Short mmCIF file of C-alpha atoms in Angstrom, two decimals:
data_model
loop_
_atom_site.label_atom_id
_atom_site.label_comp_id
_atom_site.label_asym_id
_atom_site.label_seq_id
_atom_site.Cartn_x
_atom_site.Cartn_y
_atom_site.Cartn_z
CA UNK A 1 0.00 0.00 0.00
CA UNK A 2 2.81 2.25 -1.27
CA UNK A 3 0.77 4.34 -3.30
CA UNK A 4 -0.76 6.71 -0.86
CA UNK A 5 0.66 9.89 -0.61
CA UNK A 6 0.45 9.85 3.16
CA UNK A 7 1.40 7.61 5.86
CA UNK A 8 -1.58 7.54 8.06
CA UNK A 9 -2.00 3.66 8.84
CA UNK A 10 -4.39 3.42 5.53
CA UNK A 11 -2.69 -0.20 4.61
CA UNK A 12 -5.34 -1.92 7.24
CA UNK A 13 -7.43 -0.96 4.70
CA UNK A 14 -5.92 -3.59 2.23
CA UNK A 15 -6.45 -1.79 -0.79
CA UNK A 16 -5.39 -3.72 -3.97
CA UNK A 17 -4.43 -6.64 -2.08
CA UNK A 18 -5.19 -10.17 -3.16
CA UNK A 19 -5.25 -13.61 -2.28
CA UNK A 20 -3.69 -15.26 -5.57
CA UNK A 21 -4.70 -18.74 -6.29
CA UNK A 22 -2.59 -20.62 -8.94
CA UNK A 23 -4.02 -22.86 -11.26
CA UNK A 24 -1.11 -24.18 -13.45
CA UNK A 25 -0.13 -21.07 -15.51
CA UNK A 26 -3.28 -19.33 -14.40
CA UNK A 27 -3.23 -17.04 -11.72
CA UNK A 28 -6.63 -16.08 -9.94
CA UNK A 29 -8.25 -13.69 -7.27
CA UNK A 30 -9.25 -16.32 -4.86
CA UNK A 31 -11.44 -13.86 -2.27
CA UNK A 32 -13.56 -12.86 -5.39
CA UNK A 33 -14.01 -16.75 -6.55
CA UNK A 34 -15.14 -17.13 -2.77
CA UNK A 35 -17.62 -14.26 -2.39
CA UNK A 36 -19.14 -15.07 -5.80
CA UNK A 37 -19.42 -19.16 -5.32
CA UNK A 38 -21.42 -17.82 -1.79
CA UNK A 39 -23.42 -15.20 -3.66
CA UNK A 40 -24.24 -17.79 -6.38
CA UNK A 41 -24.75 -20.23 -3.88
CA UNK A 42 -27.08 -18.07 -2.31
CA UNK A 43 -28.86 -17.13 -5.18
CA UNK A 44 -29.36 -20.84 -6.17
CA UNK A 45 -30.31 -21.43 -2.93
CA UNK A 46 -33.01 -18.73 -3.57
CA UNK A 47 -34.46 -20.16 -6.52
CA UNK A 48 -34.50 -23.82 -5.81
CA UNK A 49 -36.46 -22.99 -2.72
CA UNK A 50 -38.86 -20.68 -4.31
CA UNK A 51 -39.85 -23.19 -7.45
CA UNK A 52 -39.88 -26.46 -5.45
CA UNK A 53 -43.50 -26.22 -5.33
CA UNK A 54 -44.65 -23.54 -7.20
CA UNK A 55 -48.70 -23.23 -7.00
CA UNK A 56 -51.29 -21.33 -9.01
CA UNK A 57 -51.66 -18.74 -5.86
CA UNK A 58 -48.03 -18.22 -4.55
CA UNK A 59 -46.79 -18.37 -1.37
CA UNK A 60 -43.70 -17.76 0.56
CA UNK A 61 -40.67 -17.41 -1.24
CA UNK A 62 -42.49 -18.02 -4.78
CA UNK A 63 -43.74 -14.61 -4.43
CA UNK A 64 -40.41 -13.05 -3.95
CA UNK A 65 -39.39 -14.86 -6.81
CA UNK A 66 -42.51 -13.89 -8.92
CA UNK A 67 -41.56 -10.53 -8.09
CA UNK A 68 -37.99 -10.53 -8.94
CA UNK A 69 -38.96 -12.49 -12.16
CA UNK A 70 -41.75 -9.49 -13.20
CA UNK A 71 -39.23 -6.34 -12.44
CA UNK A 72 -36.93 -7.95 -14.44
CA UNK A 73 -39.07 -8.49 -17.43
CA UNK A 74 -40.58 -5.30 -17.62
CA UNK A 75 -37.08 -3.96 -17.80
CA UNK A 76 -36.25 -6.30 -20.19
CA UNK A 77 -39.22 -5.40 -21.93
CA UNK A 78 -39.11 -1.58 -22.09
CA UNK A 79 -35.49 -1.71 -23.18
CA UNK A 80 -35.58 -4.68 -25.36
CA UNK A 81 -38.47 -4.67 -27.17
CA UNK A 82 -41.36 -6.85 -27.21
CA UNK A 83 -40.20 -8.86 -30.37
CA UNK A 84 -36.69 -10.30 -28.87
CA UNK A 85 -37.16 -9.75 -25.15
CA UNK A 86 -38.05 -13.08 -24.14
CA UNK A 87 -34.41 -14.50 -25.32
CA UNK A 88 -32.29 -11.74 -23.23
CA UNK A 89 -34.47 -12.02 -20.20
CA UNK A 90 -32.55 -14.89 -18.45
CA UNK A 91 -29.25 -12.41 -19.60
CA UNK A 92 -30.31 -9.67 -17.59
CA UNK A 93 -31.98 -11.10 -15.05
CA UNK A 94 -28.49 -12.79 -13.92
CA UNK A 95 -26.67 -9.54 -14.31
CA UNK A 96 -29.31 -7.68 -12.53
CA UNK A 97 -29.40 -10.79 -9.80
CA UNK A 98 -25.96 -11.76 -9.75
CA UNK A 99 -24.61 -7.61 -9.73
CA UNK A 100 -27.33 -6.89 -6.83
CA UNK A 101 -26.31 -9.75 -4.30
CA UNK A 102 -22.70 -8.98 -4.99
CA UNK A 103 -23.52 -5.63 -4.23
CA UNK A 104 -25.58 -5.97 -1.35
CA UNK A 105 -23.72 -9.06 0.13
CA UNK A 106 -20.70 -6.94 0.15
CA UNK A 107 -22.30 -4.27 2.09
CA UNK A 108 -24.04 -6.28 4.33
CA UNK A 109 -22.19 -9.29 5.51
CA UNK A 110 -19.27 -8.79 7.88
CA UNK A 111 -16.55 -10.17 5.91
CA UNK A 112 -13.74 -8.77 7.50
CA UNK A 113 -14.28 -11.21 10.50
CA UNK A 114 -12.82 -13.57 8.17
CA UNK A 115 -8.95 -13.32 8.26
CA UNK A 116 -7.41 -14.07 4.70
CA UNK A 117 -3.65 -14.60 4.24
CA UNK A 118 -3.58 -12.08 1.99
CA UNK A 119 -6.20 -9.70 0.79
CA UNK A 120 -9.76 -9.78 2.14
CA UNK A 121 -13.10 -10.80 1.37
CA UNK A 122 -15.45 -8.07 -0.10
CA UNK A 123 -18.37 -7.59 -2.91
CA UNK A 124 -16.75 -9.54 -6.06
CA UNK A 125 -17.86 -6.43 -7.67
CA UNK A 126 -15.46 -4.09 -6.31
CA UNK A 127 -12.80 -6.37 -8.50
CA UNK A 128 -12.40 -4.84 -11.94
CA UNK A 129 -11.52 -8.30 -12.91
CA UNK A 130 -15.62 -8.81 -12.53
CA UNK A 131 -16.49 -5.76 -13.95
CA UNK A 132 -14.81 -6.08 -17.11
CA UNK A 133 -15.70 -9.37 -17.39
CA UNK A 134 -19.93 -8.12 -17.40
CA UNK A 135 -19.32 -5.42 -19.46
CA UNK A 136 -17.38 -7.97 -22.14
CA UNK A 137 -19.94 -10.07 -21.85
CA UNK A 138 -22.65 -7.94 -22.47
CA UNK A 139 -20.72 -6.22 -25.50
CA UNK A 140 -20.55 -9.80 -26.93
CA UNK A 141 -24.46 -10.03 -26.16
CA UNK A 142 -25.46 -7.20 -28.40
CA UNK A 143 -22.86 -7.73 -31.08
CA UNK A 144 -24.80 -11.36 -30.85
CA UNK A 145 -28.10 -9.82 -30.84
CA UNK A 146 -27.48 -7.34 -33.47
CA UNK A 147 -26.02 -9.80 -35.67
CA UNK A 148 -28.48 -12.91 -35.00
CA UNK A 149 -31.31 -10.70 -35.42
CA UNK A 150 -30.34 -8.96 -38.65
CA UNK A 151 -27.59 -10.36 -40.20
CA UNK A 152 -25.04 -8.03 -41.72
CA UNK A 153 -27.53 -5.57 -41.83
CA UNK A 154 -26.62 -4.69 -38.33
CA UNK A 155 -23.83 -2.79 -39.57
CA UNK A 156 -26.46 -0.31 -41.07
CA UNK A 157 -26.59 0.68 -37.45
CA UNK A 158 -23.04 2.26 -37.56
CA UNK A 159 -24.34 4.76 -40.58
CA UNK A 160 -27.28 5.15 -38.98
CA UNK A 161 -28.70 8.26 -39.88
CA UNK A 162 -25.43 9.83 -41.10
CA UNK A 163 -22.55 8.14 -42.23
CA UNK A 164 -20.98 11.02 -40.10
CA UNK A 165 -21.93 8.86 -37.41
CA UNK A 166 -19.26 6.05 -37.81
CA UNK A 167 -16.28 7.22 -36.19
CA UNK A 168 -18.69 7.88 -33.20
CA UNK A 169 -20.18 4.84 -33.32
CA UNK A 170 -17.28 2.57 -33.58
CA UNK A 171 -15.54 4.51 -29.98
CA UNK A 172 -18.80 3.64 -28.57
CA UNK A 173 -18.10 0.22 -29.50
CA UNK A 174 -15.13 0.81 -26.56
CA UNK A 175 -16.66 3.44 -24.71
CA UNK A 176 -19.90 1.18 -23.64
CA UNK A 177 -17.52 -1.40 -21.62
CA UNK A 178 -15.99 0.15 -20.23
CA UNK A 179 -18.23 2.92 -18.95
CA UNK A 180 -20.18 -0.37 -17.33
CA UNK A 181 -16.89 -2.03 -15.85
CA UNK A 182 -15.49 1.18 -14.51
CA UNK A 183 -19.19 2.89 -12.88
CA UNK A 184 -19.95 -0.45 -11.02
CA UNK A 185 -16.16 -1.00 -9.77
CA UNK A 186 -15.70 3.02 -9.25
CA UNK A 187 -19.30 2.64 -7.13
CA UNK A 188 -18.69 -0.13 -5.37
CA UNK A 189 -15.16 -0.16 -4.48
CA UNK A 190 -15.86 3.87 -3.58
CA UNK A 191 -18.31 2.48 -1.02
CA UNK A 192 -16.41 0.25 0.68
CA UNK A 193 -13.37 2.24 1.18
CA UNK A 194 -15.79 5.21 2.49
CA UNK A 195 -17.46 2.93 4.83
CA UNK A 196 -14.09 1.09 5.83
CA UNK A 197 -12.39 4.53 6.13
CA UNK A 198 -15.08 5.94 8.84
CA UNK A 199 -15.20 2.55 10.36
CA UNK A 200 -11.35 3.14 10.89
CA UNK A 201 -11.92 6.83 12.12
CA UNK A 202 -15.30 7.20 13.94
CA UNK A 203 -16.02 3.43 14.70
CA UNK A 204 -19.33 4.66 16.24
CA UNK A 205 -22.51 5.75 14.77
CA UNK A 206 -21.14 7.95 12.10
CA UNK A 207 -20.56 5.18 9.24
CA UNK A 208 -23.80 4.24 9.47
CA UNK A 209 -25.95 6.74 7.54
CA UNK A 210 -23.15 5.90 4.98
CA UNK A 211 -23.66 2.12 5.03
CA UNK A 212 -27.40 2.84 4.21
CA UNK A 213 -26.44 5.47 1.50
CA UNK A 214 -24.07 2.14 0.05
CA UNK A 215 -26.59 -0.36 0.05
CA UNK A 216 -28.61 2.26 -1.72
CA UNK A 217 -26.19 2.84 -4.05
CA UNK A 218 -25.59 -0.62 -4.54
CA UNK A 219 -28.87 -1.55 -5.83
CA UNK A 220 -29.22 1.65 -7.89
CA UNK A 221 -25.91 0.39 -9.63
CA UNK A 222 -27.03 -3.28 -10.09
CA UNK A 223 -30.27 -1.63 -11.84
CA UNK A 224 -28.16 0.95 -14.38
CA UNK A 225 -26.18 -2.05 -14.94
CA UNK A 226 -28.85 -4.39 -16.16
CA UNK A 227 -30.71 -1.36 -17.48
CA UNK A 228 -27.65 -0.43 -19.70
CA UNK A 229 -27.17 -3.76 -20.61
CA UNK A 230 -30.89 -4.40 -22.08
CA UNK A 231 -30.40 -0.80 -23.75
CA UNK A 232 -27.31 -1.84 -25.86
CA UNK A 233 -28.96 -5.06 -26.51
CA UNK A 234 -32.51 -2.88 -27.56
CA UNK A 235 -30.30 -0.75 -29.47
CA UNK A 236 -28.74 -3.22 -31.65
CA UNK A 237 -31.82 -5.28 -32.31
CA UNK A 238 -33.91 -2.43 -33.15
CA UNK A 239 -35.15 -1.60 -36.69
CA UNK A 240 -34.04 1.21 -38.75
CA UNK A 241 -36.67 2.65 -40.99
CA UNK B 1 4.64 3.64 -7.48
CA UNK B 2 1.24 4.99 -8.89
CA UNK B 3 1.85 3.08 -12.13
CA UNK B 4 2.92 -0.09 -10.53
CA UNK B 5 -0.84 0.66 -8.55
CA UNK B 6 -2.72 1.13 -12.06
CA UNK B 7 -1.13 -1.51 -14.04
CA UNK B 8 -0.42 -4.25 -11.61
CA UNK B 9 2.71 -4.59 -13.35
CA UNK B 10 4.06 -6.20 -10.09
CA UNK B 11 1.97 -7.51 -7.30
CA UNK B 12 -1.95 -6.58 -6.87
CA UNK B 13 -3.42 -3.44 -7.15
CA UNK B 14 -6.42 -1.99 -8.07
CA UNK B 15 -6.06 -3.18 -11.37
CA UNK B 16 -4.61 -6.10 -11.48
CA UNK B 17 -5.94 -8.52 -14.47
CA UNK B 18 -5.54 -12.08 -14.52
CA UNK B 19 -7.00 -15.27 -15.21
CA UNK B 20 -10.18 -13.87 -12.78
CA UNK B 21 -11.64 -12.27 -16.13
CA UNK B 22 -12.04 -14.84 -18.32
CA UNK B 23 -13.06 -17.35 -15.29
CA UNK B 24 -15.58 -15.05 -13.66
CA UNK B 25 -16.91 -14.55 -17.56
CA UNK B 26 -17.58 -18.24 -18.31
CA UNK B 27 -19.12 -18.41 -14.32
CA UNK B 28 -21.39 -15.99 -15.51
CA UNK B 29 -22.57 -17.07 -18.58
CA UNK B 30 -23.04 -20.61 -17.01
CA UNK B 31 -25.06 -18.71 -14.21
CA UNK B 32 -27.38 -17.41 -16.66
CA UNK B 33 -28.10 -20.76 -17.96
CA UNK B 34 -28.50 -22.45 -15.08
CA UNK B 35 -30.96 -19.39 -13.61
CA UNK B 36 -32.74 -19.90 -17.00
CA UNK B 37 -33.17 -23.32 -16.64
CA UNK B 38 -34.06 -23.50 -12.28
CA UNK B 39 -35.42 -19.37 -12.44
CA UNK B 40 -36.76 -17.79 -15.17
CA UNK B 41 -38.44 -20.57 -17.18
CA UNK B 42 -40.24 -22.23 -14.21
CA UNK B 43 -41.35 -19.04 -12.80
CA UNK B 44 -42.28 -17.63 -16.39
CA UNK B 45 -44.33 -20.70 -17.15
CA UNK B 46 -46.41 -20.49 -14.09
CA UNK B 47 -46.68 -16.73 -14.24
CA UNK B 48 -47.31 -16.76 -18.21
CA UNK B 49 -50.07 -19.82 -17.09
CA UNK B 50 -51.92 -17.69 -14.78
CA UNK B 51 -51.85 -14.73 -16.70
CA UNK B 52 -53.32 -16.99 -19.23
CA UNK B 53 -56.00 -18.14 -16.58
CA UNK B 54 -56.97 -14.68 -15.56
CA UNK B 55 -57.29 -13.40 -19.22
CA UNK B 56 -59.70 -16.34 -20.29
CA UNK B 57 -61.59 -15.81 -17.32
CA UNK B 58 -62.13 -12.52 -17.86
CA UNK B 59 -62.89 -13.16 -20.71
CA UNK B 60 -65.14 -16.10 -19.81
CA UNK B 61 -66.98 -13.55 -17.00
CA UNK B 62 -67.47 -10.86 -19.73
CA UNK B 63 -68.82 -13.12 -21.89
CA UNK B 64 -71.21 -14.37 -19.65
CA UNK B 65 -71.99 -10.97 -18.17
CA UNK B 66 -73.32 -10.27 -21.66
CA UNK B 67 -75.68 -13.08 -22.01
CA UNK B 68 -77.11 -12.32 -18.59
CA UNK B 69 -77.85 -8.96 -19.48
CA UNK B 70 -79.06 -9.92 -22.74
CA UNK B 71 -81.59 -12.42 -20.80
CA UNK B 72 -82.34 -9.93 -18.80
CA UNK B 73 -83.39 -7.42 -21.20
CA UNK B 74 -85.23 -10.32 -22.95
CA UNK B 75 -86.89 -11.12 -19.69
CA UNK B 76 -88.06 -7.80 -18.96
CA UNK B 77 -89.44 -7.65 -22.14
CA UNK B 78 -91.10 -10.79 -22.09
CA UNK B 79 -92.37 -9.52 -18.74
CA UNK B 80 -93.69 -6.66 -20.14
CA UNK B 81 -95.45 -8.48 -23.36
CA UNK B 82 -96.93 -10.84 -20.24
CA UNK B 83 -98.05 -8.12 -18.20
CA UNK B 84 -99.59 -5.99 -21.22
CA UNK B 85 -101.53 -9.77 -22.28
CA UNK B 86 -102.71 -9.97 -18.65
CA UNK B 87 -104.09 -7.12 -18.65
CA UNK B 88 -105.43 -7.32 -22.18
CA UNK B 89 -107.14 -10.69 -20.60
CA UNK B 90 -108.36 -8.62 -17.35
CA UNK B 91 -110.07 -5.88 -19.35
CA UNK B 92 -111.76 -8.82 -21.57
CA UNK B 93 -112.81 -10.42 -18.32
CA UNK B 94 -114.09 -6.95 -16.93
CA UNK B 95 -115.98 -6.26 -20.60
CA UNK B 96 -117.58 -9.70 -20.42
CA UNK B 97 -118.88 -9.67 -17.01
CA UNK B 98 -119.94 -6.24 -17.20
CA UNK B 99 -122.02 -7.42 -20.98
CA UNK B 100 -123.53 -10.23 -19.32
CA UNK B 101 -124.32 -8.22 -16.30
CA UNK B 102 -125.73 -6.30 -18.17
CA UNK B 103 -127.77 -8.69 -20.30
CA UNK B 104 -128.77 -10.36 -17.13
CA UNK B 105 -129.77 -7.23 -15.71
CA UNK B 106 -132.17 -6.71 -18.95
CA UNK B 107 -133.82 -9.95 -19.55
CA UNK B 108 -134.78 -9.44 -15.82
CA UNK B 109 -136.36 -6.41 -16.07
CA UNK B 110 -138.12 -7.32 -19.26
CA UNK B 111 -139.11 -10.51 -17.59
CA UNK B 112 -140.52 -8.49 -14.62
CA UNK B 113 -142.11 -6.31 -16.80
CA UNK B 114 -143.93 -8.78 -18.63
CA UNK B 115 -145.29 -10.72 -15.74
CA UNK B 116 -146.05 -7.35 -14.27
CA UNK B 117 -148.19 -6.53 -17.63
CA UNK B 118 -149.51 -9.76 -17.23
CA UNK B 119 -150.82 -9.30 -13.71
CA UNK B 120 -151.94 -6.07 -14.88
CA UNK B 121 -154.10 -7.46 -17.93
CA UNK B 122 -155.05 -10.46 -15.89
CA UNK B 123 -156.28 -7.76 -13.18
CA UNK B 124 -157.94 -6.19 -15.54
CA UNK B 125 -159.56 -8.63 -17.31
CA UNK B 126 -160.83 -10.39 -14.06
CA UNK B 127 -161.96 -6.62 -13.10
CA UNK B 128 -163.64 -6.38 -16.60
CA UNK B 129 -165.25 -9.51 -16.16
CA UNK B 130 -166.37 -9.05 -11.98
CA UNK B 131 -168.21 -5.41 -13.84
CA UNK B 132 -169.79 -7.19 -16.38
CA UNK B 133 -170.97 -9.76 -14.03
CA UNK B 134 -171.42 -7.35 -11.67
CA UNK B 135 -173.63 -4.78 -14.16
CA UNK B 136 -175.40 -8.43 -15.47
CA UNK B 137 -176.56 -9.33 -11.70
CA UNK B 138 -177.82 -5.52 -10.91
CA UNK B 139 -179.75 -5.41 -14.14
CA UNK B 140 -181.07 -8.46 -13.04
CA UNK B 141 -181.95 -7.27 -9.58
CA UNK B 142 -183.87 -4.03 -11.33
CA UNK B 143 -185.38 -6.02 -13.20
CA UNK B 144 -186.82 -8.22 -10.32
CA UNK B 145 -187.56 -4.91 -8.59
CA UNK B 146 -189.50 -3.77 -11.51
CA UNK B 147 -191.47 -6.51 -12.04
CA UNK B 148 -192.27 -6.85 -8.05
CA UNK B 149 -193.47 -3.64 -8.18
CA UNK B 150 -195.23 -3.99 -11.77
CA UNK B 151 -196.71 -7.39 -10.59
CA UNK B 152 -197.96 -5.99 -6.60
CA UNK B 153 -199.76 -3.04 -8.56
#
């Protein structure tokens, strides 16, 4: 933790630190493998309790699900379209699902009880590792959508009205990713420094109006994330006339 | 320092990219299919089913809202056909009665009259006859008188 200008003890914050796992040449971040297997787990967990008897009038955690499942497809649906919704639905829903309990999992649970050797546990999300790896994956999606949906014709999109347009266009191409990565990392990360950084000054009372103003942040970010995501994909499917 | 932070040209940092992209990418995308296959289609179907349920119902309701209000309307205007032949049928009644009262009323009277003519002539004739016998028997009698007093002179 070289990199602050100052020496206040800041490096118990563990900025930047990781716990490398090696995997023949590979190298990973093993504290964000181990958050996101327990906020996967726990969203599996979620759903497999929720449809194990799913009835005609819902009850218990089938209407949380039935919720979840209706948010997600009228954002889906507004951003998407109603012709090519139904196949990025399940796309979104995870990003929306899987970005939120990171989020919220990071803000919530007390992982810093858990000692790592190196590194500590936190919100996979406030990796850029994650991040970047969303945002790729939902460029690929609406290249794929774009393409799957109409063919080379997609490209149309890129002189679309103007040919003027192309050059813009095409840094778009660069500029959507990585807006994504870096606003949920930025976000995220942000709030858990601020929150660790009180903690570390005023243990008492005063990070807690700031722990509320993360989680709300946190959910607002898993929503522009999704939203985003189904607006690129809308965008590329979406008819020229 | 700062660059070593950014780049994660030596160990960690903020930055630091590894093997974590790629492998958090494919745990995603195998996320979304296993959501899609334990989250989103179950739920969908069931919420797509009742949505189904509720429309044809509604649909079902509206449909027979209309045919009750359409036997409704035919019913009140059967009821009001009925009501306007009842009372067709009541003012026959009341005509009838009322004609045969009448009629009743004057075959009576002319009966009454009659016998009461009857009685009359029948009084009168017995009256006619009682004078003439009467008027027969006092001529008689004046004539007895006259011949008494003829025959004692």
């Amino acid at each position: 933790m070289g990199f602050l200008p100052f020496t206040l003890p800041f490096a118990e914050l563990e900025v930047g630190q990781h716990l490398y796992w090696q995997i023949g040449d590979l190298r990973i971040h093993g504290q964000v493998f181990m958050t996101s297997w327990i906020v996967i787990g726990a969203l599996l967990a979620l759903v497999v309790i929720g449809t194990k008897k799913m009835e005609r009038d819902p009850r218990g955690v089938q209407n949380l699900l039935e919720f979840l499942w209706d948010y997600i497809r009228d954002l889906a649906r507004t951003q998407i379209g109603e012709k090519v919704y139904r196949d990025w639905m399940p796309f979104i829903g995870t990003l929306f699902l899987f970005i939120f309990v990171s989020n919220w999992g990071g803000a919530l649970v007390p992982w810093r009880l858990i000692r790592l050797p190196s590194g500590e546990l936190g919100a996979p999300t406030a990796d850029i590792n994650t991040t970047v790896a969303l945002a790729l994956l939902v460029s690929l999606s609406y290249f794929y959508a774009g393409l799957s949906n109409k063919g080379l014709r997609y490209f149309e999109y890129y002189v679309h009205p103007t040919p003027i347009m192309l050059p813009f266009k095409i840094v778009e191409d660069f500029t959507k990713p990585l807006s994504l990565s870096f606003r949920l990392f930025g976000n995220i990360l942000a709030d858990e420094l601020v929150v660790a950084v009180l903690v570390f000054l005023v243990p008492l009372v005063l990070p807690v109006p700031v722990m509320f103003l993360g989680l709300f942040t946190s959910a607002i970010q898993a929503l522009i994330f999704a939203t985003l995501a189904a607006y690129y994909i809308g965008e590329a499917v979406e008819e020229h006339h | 320092m700062l660059s070593s932070f950014l780049l994660g040209a030596t160990e960690g940092g903020l930055f630091d990219f590894d093997a974590t992209l790629p492998l958090m990418a494919v745990q995603v995308v195998l996320l979304t299919f296993i959501l899609n296959a334990l989250f989103f289609r179950p739920v969908g179907k069931v919420v797509e089913e009742r949505e189904a349920y509720i429309t044809t119902n509604r649909a079902e309701a509206k449909q027979k809202l209309a045919e009750v209000q359409r036997l409704e309307t035919e019913l009140r205007e059967q009821l009001k056909e009925a009501r306007l032949a009842a009372q067709k049928v009541i003012n026959a009644a009341e005509e009838d009665s009322d004609k045969l009262y009448r009629e009743a009323l004057a075959l009576a009277n002319s009966e009454a009259n009659a016998s009461r003519e009857k009685a009359r002539r029948e009084i009168d004739s017995q009256r006619d006859s009682a004078m003439a016998e009467l008027k027969a028997d006092a001529d008689n009698l004046g004539n007895l008188i006259v011949d008494r007093l003829l025959a004692s002179k």
